[in-house]
Coordinates of C-alpha atoms in Angstrom, one line a residue:
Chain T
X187 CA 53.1 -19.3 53.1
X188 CA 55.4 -20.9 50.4
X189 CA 54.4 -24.5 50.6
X190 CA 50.9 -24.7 49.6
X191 CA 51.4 -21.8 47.0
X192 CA 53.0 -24.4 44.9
X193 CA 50.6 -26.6 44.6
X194 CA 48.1 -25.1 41.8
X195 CA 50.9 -25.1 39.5
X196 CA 51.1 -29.4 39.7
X197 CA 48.1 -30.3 37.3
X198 CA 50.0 -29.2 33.9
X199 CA 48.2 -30.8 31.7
X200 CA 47.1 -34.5 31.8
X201 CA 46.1 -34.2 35.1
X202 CA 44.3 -31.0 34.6
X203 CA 40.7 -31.7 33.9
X204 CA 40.4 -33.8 37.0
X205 CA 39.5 -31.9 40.0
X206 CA 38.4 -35.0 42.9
X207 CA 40.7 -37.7 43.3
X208 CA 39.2 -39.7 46.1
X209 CA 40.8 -38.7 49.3
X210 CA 40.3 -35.2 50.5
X211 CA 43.3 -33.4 49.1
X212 CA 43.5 -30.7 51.7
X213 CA 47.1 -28.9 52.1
X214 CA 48.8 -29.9 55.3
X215 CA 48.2 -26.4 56.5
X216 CA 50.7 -24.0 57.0
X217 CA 53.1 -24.5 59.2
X218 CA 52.5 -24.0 63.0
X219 CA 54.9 -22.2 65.3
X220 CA 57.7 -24.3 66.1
X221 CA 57.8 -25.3 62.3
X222 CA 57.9 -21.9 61.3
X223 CA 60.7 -21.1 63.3
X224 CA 62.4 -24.1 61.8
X225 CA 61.4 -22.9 58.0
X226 CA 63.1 -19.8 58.9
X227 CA 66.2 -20.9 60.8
X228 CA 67.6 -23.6 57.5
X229 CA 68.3 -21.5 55.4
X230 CA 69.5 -18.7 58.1
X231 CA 71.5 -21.1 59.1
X232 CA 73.0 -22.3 55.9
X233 CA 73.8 -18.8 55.2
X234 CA 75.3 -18.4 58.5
X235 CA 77.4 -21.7 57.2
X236 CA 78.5 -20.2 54.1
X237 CA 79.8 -17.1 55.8
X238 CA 82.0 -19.1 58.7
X239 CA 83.0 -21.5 55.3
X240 CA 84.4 -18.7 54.0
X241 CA 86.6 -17.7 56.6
X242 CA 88.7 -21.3 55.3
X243 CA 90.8 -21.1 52.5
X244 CA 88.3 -20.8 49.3
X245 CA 88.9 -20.5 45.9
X246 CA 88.7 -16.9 44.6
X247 CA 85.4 -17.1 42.9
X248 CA 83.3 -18.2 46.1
X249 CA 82.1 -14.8 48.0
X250 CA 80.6 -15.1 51.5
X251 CA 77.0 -13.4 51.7
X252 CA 78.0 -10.5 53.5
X253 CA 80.5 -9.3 50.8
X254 CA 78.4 -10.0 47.6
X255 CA 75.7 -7.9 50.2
X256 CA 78.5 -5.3 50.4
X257 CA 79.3 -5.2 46.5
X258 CA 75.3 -5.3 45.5
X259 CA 75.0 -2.2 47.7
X260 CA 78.1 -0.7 46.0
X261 CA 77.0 -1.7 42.6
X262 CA 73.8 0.2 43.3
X263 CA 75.1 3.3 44.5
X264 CA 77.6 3.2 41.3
X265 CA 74.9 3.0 38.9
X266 CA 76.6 -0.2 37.7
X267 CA 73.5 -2.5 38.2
X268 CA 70.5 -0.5 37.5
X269 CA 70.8 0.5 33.5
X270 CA 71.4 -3.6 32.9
X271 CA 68.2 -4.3 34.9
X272 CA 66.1 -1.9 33.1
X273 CA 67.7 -3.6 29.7
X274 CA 66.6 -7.0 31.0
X275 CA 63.5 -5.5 31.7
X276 CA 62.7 -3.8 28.4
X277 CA 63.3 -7.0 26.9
X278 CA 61.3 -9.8 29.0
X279 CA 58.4 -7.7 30.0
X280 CA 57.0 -7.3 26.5
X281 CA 57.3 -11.3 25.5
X282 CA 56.1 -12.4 28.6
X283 CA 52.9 -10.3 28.1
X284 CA 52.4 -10.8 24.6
X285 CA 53.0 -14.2 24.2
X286 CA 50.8 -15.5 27.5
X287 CA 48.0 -13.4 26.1
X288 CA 47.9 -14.7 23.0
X289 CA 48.6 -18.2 24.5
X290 CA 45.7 -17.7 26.9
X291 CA 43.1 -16.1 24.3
X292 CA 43.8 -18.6 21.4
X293 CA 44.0 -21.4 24.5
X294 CA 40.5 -20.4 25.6
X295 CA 39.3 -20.1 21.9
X296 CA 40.7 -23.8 21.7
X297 CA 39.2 -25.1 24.9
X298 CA 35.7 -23.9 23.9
X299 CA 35.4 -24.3 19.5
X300 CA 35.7 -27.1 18.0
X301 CA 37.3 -25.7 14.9
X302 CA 39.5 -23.6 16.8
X303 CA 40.7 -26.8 18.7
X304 CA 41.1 -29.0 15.5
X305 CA 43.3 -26.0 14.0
X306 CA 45.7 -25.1 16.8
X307 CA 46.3 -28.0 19.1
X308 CA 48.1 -30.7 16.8
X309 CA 50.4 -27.8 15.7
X310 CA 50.7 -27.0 19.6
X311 CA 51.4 -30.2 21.2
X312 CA 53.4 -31.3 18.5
X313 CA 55.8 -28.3 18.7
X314 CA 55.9 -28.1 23.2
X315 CA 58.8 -30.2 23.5
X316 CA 60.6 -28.6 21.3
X317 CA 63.3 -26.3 23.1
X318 CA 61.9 -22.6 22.1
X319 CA 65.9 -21.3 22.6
X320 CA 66.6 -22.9 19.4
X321 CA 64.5 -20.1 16.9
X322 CA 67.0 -17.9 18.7
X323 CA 69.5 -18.0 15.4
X324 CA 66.6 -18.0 12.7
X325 CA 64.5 -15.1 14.7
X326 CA 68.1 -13.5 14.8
X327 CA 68.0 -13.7 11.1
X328 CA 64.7 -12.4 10.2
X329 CA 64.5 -9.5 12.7
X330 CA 68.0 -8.8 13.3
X331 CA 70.2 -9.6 16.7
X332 CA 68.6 -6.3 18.4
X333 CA 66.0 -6.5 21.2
X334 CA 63.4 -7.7 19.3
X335 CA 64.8 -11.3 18.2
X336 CA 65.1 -11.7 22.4
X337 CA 61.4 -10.1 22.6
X338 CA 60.4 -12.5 20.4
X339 CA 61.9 -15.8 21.4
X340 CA 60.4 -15.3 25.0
X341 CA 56.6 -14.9 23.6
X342 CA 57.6 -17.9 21.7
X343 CA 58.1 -19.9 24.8
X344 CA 55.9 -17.6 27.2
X345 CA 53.0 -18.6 24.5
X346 CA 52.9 -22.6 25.2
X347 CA 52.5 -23.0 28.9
X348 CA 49.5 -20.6 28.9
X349 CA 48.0 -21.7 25.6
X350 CA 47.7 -25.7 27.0
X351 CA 46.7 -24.1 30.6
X352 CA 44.0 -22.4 29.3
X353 CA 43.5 -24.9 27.1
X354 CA 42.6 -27.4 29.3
X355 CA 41.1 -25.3 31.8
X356 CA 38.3 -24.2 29.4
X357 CA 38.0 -27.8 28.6
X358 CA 37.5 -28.7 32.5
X359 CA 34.7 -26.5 32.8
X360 CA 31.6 -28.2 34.3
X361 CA 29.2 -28.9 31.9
X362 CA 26.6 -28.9 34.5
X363 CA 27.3 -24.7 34.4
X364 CA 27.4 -24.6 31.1
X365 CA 23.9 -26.5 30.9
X366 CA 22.6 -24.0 33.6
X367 CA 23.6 -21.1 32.1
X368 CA 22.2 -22.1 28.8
X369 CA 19.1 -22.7 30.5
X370 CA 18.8 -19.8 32.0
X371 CA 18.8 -17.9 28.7
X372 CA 22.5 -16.8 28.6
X373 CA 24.0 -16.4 25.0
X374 CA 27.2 -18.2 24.1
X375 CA 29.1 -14.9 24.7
X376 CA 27.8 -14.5 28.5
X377 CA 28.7 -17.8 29.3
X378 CA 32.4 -17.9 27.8
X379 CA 32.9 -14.6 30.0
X380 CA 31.1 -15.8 33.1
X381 CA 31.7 -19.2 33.3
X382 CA 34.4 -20.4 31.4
X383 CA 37.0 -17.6 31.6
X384 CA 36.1 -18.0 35.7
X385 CA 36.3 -21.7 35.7
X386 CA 39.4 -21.4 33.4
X387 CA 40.9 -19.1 35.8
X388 CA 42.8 -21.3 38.1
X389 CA 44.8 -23.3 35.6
X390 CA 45.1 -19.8 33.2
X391 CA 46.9 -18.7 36.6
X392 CA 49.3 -21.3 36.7
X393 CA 50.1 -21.2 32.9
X394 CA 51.1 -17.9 33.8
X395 CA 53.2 -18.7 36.8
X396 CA 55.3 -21.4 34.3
X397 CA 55.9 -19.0 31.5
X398 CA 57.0 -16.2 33.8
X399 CA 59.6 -18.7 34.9
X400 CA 60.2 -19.5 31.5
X401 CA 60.4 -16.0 30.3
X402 CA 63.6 -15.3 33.0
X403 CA 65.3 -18.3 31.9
X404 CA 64.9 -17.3 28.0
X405 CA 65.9 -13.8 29.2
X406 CA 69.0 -14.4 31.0
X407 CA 70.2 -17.3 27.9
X408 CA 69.7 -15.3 25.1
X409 CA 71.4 -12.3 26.6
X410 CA 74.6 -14.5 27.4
X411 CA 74.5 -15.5 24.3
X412 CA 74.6 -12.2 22.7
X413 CA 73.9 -9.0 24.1
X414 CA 75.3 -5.5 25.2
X415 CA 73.5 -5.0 27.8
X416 CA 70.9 -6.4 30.5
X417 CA 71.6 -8.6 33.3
X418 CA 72.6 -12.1 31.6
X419 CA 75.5 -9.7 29.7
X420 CA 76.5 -8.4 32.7
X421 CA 77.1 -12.0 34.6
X422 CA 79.0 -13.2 31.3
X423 CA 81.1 -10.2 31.0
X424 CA 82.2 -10.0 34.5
X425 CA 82.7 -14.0 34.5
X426 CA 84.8 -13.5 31.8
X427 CA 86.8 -10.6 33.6
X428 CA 86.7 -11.8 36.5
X429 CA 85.3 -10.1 38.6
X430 CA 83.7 -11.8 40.7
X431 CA 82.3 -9.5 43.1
X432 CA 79.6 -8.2 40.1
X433 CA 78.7 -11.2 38.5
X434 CA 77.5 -12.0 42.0
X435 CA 76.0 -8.8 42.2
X436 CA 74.2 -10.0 38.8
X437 CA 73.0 -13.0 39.8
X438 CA 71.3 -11.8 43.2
X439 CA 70.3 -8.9 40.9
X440 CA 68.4 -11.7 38.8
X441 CA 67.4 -14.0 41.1
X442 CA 65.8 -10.7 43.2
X443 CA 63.9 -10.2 40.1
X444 CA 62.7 -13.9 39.3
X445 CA 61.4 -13.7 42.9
X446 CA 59.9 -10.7 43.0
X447 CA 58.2 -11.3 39.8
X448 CA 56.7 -14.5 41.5
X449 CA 55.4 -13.1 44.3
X450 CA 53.4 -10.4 42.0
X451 CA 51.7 -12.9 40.2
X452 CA 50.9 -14.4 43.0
X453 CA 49.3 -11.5 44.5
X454 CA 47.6 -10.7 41.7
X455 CA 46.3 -14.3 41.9
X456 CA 45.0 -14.1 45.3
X457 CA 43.1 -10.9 44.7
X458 CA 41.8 -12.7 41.1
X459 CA 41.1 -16.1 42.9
X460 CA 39.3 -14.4 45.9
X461 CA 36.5 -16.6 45.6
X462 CA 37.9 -19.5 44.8
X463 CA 40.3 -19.6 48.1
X464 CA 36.9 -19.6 49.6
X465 CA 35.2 -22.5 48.6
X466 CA 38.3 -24.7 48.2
X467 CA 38.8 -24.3 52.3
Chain A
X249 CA 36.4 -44.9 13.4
X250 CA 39.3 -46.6 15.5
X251 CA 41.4 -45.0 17.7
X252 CA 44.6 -45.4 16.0
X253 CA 43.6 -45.0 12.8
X254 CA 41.4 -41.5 12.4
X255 CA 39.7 -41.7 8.9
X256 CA 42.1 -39.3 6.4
X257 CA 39.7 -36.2 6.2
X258 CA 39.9 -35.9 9.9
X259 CA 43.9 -36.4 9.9
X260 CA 44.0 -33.4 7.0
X261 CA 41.7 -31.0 9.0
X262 CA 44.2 -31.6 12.1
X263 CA 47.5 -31.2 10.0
X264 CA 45.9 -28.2 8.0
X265 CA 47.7 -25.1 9.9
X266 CA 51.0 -27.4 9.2
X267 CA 50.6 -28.3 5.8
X268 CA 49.6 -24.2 5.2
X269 CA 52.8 -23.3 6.7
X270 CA 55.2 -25.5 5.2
X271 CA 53.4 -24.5 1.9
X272 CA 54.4 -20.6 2.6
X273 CA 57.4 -21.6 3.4
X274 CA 58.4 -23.1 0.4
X275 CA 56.2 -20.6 -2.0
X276 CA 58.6 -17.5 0.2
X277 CA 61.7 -20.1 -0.5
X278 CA 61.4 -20.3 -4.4
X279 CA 60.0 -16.9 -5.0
X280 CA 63.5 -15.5 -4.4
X281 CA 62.1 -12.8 -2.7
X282 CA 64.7 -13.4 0.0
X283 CA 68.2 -14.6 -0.3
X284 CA 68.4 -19.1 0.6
X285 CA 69.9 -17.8 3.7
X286 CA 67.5 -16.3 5.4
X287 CA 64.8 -18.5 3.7
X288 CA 66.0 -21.9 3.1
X289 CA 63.6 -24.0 1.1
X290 CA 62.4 -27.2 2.9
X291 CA 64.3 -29.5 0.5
X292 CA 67.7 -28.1 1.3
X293 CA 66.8 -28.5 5.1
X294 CA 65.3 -32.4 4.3
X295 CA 68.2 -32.6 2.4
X296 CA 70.1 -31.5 5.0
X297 CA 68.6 -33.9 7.6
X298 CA 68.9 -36.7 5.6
X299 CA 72.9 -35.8 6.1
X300 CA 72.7 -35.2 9.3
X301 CA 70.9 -38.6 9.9
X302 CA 73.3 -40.9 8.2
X303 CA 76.7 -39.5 9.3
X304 CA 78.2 -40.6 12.3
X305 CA 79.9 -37.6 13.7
X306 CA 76.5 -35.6 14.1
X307 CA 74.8 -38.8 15.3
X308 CA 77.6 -38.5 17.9
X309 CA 76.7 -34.8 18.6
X310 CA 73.2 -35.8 19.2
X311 CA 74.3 -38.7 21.9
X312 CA 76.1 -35.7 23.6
X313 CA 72.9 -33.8 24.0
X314 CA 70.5 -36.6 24.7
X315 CA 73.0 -38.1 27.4
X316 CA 73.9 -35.1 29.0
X317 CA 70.2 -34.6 29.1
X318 CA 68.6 -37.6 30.6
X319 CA 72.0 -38.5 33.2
X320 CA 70.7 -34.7 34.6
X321 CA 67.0 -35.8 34.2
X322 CA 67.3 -39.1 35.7
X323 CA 69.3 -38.0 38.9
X324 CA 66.4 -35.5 39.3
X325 CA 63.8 -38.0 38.9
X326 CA 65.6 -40.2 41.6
X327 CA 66.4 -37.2 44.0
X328 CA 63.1 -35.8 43.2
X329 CA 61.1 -38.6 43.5
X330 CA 62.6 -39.7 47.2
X331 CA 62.2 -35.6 48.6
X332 CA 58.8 -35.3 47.2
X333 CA 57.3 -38.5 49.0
X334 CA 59.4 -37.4 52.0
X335 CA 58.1 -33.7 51.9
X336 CA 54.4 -35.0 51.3
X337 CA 54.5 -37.4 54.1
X338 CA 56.1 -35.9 56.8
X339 CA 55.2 -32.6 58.6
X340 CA 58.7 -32.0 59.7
X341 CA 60.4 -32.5 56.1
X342 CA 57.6 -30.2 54.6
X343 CA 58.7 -27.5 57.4
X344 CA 62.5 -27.8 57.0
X345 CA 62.6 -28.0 52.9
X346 CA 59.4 -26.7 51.8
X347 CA 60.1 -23.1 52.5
X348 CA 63.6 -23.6 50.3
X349 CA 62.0 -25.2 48.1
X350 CA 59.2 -22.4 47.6
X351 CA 61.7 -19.9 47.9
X352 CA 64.2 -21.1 45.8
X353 CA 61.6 -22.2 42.9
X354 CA 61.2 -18.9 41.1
X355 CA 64.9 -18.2 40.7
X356 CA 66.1 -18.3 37.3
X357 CA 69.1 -21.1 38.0
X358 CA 70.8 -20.2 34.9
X359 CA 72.0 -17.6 36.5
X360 CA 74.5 -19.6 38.2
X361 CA 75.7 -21.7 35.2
X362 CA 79.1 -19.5 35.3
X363 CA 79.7 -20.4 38.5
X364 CA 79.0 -24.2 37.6
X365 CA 81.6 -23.8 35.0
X366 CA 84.1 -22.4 37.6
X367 CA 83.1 -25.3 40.1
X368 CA 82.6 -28.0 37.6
X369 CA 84.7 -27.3 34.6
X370 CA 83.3 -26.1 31.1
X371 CA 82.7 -30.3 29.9
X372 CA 79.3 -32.1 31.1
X373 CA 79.5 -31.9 34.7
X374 CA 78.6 -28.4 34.8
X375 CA 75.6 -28.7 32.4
X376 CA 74.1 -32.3 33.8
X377 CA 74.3 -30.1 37.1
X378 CA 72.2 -27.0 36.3
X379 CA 69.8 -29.6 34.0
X380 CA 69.7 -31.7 37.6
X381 CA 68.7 -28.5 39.5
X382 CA 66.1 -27.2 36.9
X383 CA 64.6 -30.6 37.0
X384 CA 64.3 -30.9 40.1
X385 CA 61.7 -28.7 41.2
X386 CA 58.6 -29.5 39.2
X387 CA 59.0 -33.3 40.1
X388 CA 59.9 -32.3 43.8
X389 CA 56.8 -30.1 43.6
X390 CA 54.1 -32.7 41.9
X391 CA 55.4 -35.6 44.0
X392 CA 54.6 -33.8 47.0
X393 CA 51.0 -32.6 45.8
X394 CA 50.7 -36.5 44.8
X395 CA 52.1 -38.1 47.7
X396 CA 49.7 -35.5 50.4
X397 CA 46.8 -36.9 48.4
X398 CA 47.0 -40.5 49.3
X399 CA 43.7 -42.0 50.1
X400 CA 44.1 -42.4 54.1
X401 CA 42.0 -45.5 53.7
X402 CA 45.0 -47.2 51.9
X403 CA 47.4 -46.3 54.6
X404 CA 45.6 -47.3 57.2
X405 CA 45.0 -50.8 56.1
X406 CA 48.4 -51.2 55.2
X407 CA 49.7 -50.2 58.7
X408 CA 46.4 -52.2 59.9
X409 CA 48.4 -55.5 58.0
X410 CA 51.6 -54.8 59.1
X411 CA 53.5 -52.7 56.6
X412 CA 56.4 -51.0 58.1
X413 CA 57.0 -47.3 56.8
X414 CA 59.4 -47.9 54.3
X415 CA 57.2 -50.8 52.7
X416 CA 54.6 -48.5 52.6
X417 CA 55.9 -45.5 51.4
X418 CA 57.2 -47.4 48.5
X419 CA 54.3 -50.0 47.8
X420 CA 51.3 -47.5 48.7
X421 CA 52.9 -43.7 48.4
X422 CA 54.8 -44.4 44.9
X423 CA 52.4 -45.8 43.3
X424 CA 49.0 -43.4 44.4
X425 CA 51.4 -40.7 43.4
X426 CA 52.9 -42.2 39.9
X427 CA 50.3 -40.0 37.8
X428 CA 51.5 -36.7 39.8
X429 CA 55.0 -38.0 39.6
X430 CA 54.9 -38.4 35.5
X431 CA 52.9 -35.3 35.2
X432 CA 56.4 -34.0 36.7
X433 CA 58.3 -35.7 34.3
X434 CA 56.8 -34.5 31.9
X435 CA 57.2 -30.8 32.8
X436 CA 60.9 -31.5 33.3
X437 CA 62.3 -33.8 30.6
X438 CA 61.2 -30.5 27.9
X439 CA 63.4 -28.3 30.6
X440 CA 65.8 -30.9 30.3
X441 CA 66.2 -30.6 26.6
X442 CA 66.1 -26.4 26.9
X443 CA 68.6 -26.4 29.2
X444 CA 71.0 -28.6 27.5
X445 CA 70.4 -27.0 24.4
X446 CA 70.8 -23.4 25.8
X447 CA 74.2 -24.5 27.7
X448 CA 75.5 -25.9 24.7
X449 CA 74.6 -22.5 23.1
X450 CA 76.2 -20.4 25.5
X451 CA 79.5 -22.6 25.8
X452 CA 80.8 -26.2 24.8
X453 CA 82.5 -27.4 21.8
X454 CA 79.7 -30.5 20.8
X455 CA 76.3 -31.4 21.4
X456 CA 73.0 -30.4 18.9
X457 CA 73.3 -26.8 20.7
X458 CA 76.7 -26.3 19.5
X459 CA 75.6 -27.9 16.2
X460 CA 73.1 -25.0 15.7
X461 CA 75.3 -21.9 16.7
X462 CA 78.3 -23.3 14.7
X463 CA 75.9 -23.4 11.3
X464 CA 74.8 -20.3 11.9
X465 CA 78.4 -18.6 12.5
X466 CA 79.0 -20.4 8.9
X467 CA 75.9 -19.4 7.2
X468 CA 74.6 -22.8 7.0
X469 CA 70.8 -21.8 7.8
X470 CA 69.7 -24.8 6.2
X471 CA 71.7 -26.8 8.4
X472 CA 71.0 -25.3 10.9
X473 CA 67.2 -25.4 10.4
X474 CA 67.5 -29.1 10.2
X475 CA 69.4 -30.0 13.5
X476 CA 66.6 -27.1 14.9
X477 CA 64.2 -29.9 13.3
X478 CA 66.4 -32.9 14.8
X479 CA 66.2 -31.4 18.2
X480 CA 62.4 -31.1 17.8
X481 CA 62.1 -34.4 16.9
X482 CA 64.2 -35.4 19.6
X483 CA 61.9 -33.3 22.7
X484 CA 58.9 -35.3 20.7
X485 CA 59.9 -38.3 20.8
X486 CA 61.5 -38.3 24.7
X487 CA 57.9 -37.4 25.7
X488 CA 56.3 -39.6 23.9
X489 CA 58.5 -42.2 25.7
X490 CA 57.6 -40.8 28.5
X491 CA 54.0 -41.2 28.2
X492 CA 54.2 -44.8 26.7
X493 CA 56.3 -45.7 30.3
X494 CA 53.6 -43.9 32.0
X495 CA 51.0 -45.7 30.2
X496 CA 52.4 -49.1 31.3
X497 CA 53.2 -48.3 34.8
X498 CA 49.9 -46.1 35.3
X499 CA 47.5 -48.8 33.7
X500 CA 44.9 -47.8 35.8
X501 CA 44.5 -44.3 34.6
X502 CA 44.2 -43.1 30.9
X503 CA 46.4 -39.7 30.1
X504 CA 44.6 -37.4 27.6
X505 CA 47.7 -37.3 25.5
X506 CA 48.0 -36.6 21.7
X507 CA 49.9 -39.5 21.1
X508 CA 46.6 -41.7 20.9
X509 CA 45.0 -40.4 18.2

């Protein structure tokens, strides 16, 4: 089921607007039986390879699975893990969904107005390669090194991936809708809700996917570089002490989270997407 | 009206939101409504810039950054390249690495960076590692979308001709696949440039990341606001590399890119 997932996050944003490329770009399927068992059994067995490595003589910092699976149980009956991933939570949550909704509202805006497009994009495209990390010190500055500089930071870089997503998935609309719709008497409002949002949809989906990666990577970096609390804290402070056994915990703690905050979206996706999973087969 | 020259009314209108900002900017800088160090006017940070331009030893911090940066980009691009065409050509590859691939993909890797440091020591290694590994994934994952989408008719007449596998993964795969392969690059050389940046953040003693928290431990905001500039400049200009490349190599297909106009 992971494979072919993947794929709608590819056209970022060159390669957007451009839905046929010649040969019928159908996914390879998902994999059969035997494969299945295969895609299963790598990574089983690399675990399975990790834990017999680990019975050699190993430096001190390299756990086997089944104890960092002991100590993430132990950390969670302790109450060790829980108040750092509520921390982490507090802080990401908020800039993930404020900045992807403004990136996806102005985006839209962008995609469809002129004016708007001629105002926003220079200043957009100009500023996406920059590395968002680095307004960490100035936003530190202005709002002070609490939550909120960390809150802000991540709508910073949450905000780009969905603003040129959107962007260029109200620009891919098909005019032939838009022509169709017009002649049918819609007004400019009913045909930015019903056709472009909808057509937009797809690409606004995997803006999303990229800045909820982005937001756990912002996350986790600005908390090791300062924090009290939350999960990036917790890995750097128990690095530091070493012990090893939690900053493992920590970082199956956050890679849990990354994970399970994919496979929402996703899901969310699915049921958003309904119809397009329908006509795409 | 050419293409490379837009008349100046039209350059203004595009540059407005800019020019209105940096205009702020300097109106909240001199009003001395807030101390220079929260609010450092834009000529201290040009001035500063200009410094940091023409001495050596921060040109050197910036060949830290930018080398640590593309050796970790470039070993992705190779690595990524090869398991992408591999993955989108082959059944069995896609069934044995897709799945880890997938799996692994939403996993935050800077997670592990403290164990890099433990297994690779606190200098480059560990960073060009994790930069490697972040990389990785959106050109593993485009290349493959690319490569699957090869017109059959192509492949057919180059096995029809002769072509052994190899020859034809590289003369017929590579090249359908170059536009999905740059559209990679270009999703990873920015995560390149965060990830450096944020490593040299979190721990190193050079590099433009180091640059920026050491200004800011010494109150220097309008230093630091100008290597915050430098490394903006920097990300620009690597992409727009990256498209001119793309431009010559893909010369069959025109990229929508800002750079033209």
């Amino acid at each position: 089921m992971g494979g072919p997932d993947m794929a709608p996050q590819t056209p970022q944003r060159s390669e957007a607007p451009r839905p046929s490329r010649g040969a019928p770009r159908q996914a390879r399927g998902a994999p059969r039986s035997p494969y299945r068992l295969l895609a299963l059994g790598v990574p089983l067995a690399m675990l399975a390879l990790w834990q017999v490595a680990s019975r050699f003589d190993h430096p001190e910092f390299v756990l086997s699975p089944i104890e960092i699976a002991r100590h993430f149980v132990e950390a969670l009956r302790s109450g060790e893990l829980l108040p750092h991933v509520g921390a982490s939570l507090v802080r990401s949550l908020p800039g993930f969904v404020v900045g992807s909704l403004v990136g996806v509202v102005l985006g839209l805006l962008a995609g469809v107005a002129r004016s708007m497009d001629q105002l926003l994009s220079p200043v957009v495209f100009l500023t996406y390669p920059v590395p968002k990390i680095v307004f960490l010190p100035i936003v530190m500055l202005w709002v002070g090194i609490g939550d909120l500089s960390k809150i802000v930071v991540i709508a910073l870089a949450c905000f780009y991936p969905c603003f040129i997503n959107a962007y260029y998935g109200a620009r891919g609309t098909p005019t032939i809708m838009v022509w169709s719709s017009l002649n049918m008497g819609a007004r400019r409002s009913q045909i930015f809700r019903k056709v472009v949002v909808p057509s937009a949809l797809p690409l606004v989906f995997a803006g999303l996917r990229v800045s909820l990666a982005l937001s756990f990577i912002l996350l986790f970096s600005t908390e090791m570089i300062n924090a009290r609390s939350g999960l990036g804290f917790l890995i750097r402070q128990s690095e530091s002490s070493l012990r090893f056994d939690l900053m493992y915990v920590a970082i199956v703690a956050v890679a849990a989270l990354g994970y399970a905050g994919d496979r929402l979206l996703l899901l969310v996706r699915r049921r958003a997407l309904a119809w397009q999973e329908v006509t795409s087969r | 009206m050419s293409v490379l020259w837009p008349d100046a009314v039209s350059v203004l209108r595009r540059l407005a939101l800019l020019a209105l900002g940096a205009l702020v900017w300097e109106l909240v800088a001199r009003s001395g409504m807030f101390s220079p160090i929260i609010v450092p006017s834009i000529t201290r940070i040009g001035r500063e810039l200009w410094w940091l331009a023409i001495r050596p030893e921060s040109l050197v911090e910036a060949w830290y950054s930018v080398q640590r940066a593309l050796s970790g980009f470039a070993l992705a691009a190779v690595a990524g390249v090869a398991l992408g065409v591999l993955m989108g050509r082959s059944a069995l590859a896609a069934a044995v690495l897709g799945p880890l691939f997938s799996g692994t993909y939403p996993i935050p890797k800077i997670a592990l960076f403290p164990i890099f440091i433990y297994l690779f020591g606190i200098g480059s290694l560990s960073k060009v590692v994790l930069i490697f590994l972040e990389c990785l994934y959106p050109i593993v994952v485009t290349t493959q979308a690319g490569s699957r989408g090869v017109n059959r008719v192509l492949l057919w007449s180059a096995a029809n001709m002769g072509a052994s596998r190899a020859r034809i993964l590289w003369r017929i795969v590579v090249p359908a696949a170059a536009p999905f392969i740059f559209a990679g690059f270009r999703i990873a050389l920015p995560i390149a440039m965060i990830v450096v940046i944020i490593t040299e953040m979190i721990s190193s003693a050079d590099g433009l990341g180091y640059l920026v928290m050491y200004s800011l431990a010494s109150f220097k905001t309008d230093r630091m606001l100008a290597v915050v500039v430098a490394i903006a400049l920097l990300g620009v200009s690597l992409d727009w590399l990256v498209v001119r490349l793309r431009d010559r190599l893909v010369f069959w297909e025109r990229l929508d890119s800002y750079y033209a106009d």
